[in-house]
PDB file of C-alpha atoms in Angstrom:
ATOM      1  CA  MET A  28      -1.180   8.300  -9.160  1.00 89.00           C
ATOM      2  CA  ALA A  29      -0.364   8.529  -4.930  1.00 95.00           C
ATOM      3  CA  GLU A  30       0.972  10.939  -3.541  1.00 95.00           C
ATOM      4  CA  LYS A  31       3.861  11.016  -0.629  1.00 93.00           C
ATOM      5  CA  SER A  32       2.473  14.073   0.842  1.00 94.00           C
ATOM      6  CA  GLU A  33      -0.377  12.180   1.333  1.00 95.00           C
ATOM      7  CA  LYS A  34       1.000   8.957   3.311  1.00 95.00           C
ATOM      8  CA  ASN A  35      -1.343   7.533   5.859  1.00 92.00           C
ATOM      9  CA  GLU A  36      -0.170   7.857   9.037  1.00 93.00           C
ATOM     10  CA  PHE A  37      -0.502   3.413   9.188  1.00 95.00           C
ATOM     11  CA  ASN A  38       1.942   2.194   6.938  1.00 97.00           C
ATOM     12  CA  VAL A  39       5.022   1.541   8.590  1.00 97.00           C
ATOM     13  CA  ALA A  40       8.144   2.743   6.466  1.00 96.00           C
ATOM     14  CA  GLY A  41       9.618   1.797   3.565  1.00 96.00           C
ATOM     15  CA  LYS A  42       9.504   1.661  -0.127  1.00 96.00           C
ATOM     16  CA  PHE A  43       5.463   0.988  -0.087  1.00 97.00           C
ATOM     17  CA  TYR A  44       2.717   3.373   1.107  1.00 97.00           C
ATOM     18  CA  VAL A  45      -0.931   4.303   0.628  1.00 98.00           C
ATOM     19  CA  ASP A  46      -2.107   6.914  -0.075  1.00 97.00           C
ATOM     20  CA  SER A  47      -5.194   9.588   1.375  1.00 95.00           C
ATOM     21  CA  GLN A  48      -7.191   8.690  -1.925  1.00 96.00           C
ATOM     22  CA  CYS A  49      -8.189   4.785  -0.746  1.00 97.00           C
ATOM     23  CA  ILE A  50     -11.517   3.805  -0.638  1.00 97.00           C
ATOM     24  CA  GLY A  51     -10.963   0.722   1.097  1.00 96.00           C
ATOM     25  CA  CYS A  52     -11.649  -1.857  -1.489  1.00 97.00           C
ATOM     26  CA  ALA A  53      -9.459  -4.247   0.475  1.00 96.00           C
ATOM     27  CA  LEU A  54      -7.986  -5.414  -2.364  1.00 97.00           C
ATOM     28  CA  CYS A  55      -4.750  -5.343  -1.851  1.00 98.00           C
ATOM     29  CA  ASN A  56      -5.486  -6.807   1.506  1.00 96.00           C
ATOM     30  CA  SER A  57      -6.388  -9.889  -0.862  1.00 96.00           C
ATOM     31  CA  THR A  58      -3.832  -9.639  -3.833  1.00 97.00           C
ATOM     32  CA  ALA A  59      -0.709  -9.099  -1.015  1.00 98.00           C
ATOM     33  CA  GLU A  60      -2.145  -9.962   2.413  1.00 96.00           C
ATOM     34  CA  GLY A  61       0.228  -9.720   5.240  1.00 97.00           C
ATOM     35  CA  PHE A  62       1.589  -6.589   3.542  1.00 98.00           C
ATOM     36  CA  PHE A  63      -1.221  -4.227   3.142  1.00 98.00           C
ATOM     37  CA  GLU A  64      -3.677  -4.616   5.785  1.00 97.00           C
ATOM     38  CA  MET A  65      -7.545  -2.331   7.151  1.00 96.00           C
ATOM     39  CA  SER A  66      -7.026   0.536   9.449  1.00 94.00           C
ATOM     40  CA  ASP A  67     -10.277   0.698  11.311  1.00 93.00           C
ATOM     41  CA  THR A  68     -11.356   3.932   9.649  1.00 90.00           C
ATOM     42  CA  GLY A  69     -11.874   1.595   6.699  1.00 92.00           C
ATOM     43  CA  CYS A  70      -8.455   2.333   4.327  1.00 95.00           C
ATOM     44  CA  ALA A  71      -5.697   0.516   4.032  1.00 98.00           C
ATOM     45  CA  TYR A  72      -2.051   0.894   4.338  1.00 98.00           C
ATOM     46  CA  VAL A  73       1.101  -1.252   3.962  1.00 98.00           C
ATOM     47  CA  ALA A  74       1.560  -2.995   7.719  1.00 98.00           C
ATOM     48  CA  LYS A  75       4.736  -4.980   6.928  1.00 98.00           C
ATOM     49  CA  GLN A  76       7.852  -3.943   3.271  1.00 98.00           C
ATOM     50  CA  PRO A  77       8.514  -6.310   1.127  1.00 98.00           C
ATOM     51  CA  ALA A  78      11.950  -8.298   2.092  1.00 97.00           C
ATOM     52  CA  SER A  79      12.163 -10.317  -1.252  1.00 97.00           C
ATOM     53  CA  ASP A  80      11.824 -10.309  -4.959  1.00 97.00           C
ATOM     54  CA  ALA A  81       8.699 -12.471  -4.286  1.00 97.00           C
ATOM     55  CA  ASP A  82       7.392  -9.971  -1.811  1.00 98.00           C
ATOM     56  CA  THR A  83       8.307  -6.467  -3.981  1.00 97.00           C
ATOM     57  CA  ALA A  84       6.459  -8.411  -6.842  1.00 98.00           C
ATOM     58  CA  LEU A  85       3.417  -9.436  -4.022  1.00 98.00           C
ATOM     59  CA  CYS A  86       3.087  -5.211  -3.323  1.00 98.00           C
ATOM     60  CA  THR A  87       3.573  -4.540  -6.955  1.00 97.00           C
ATOM     61  CA  GLU A  88       1.345  -6.974  -8.071  1.00 98.00           C
ATOM     62  CA  ALA A  89      -1.285  -4.332  -5.128  1.00 98.00           C
ATOM     63  CA  MET A  90      -0.681  -1.569  -6.620  1.00 98.00           C
ATOM     64  CA  GLU A  91      -1.281  -1.650  -9.747  1.00 97.00           C
ATOM     65  CA  SER A  92      -4.389  -3.444  -9.024  1.00 97.00           C
ATOM     66  CA  CYS A  93      -5.420  -0.198  -7.057  1.00 98.00           C
ATOM     67  CA  PRO A  94      -8.127   0.692  -8.523  1.00 97.00           C
ATOM     68  CA  VAL A  95      -7.774   4.599  -6.944  1.00 98.00           C
ATOM     69  CA  GLN A  96      -4.092   4.606  -7.330  1.00 97.00           C
ATOM     70  CA  ALA A  97      -2.994   4.835  -3.967  1.00 98.00           C
ATOM     71  CA  ILE A  98      -0.999   2.550  -3.803  1.00 98.00           C
ATOM     72  CA  GLY A  99       3.082   4.047  -3.781  1.00 97.00           C
ATOM     73  CA  ASP A 100       6.291   2.497  -4.484  1.00 96.00           C
ATOM     74  CA  ASP A 101       8.003   5.870  -3.920  1.00 91.00           C
ATOM     75  CA  GLY A 102       9.274   5.642  -0.361  1.00 81.00           C
ATOM     76  CA  GLU A 103      11.167   5.940   2.490  1.00 76.00           C
TER      77      GLU A 103
END
């Protein structure tokens, strides 16, 4: 389960975030393209928060697919 206290510094503010558990598999990036990006260090971060129900569904799918549960949806 993702921890708010371990958020990646590159996340934009909002509901979804990636924490330090990220292993850089890029599954989130391919699942919700445009919402998740990879940093130069090889870890994912939230580049854009969802603006519609369809966007939220994509981000939720990415979160549920994360092999290390590094994506959270309780951010601010």
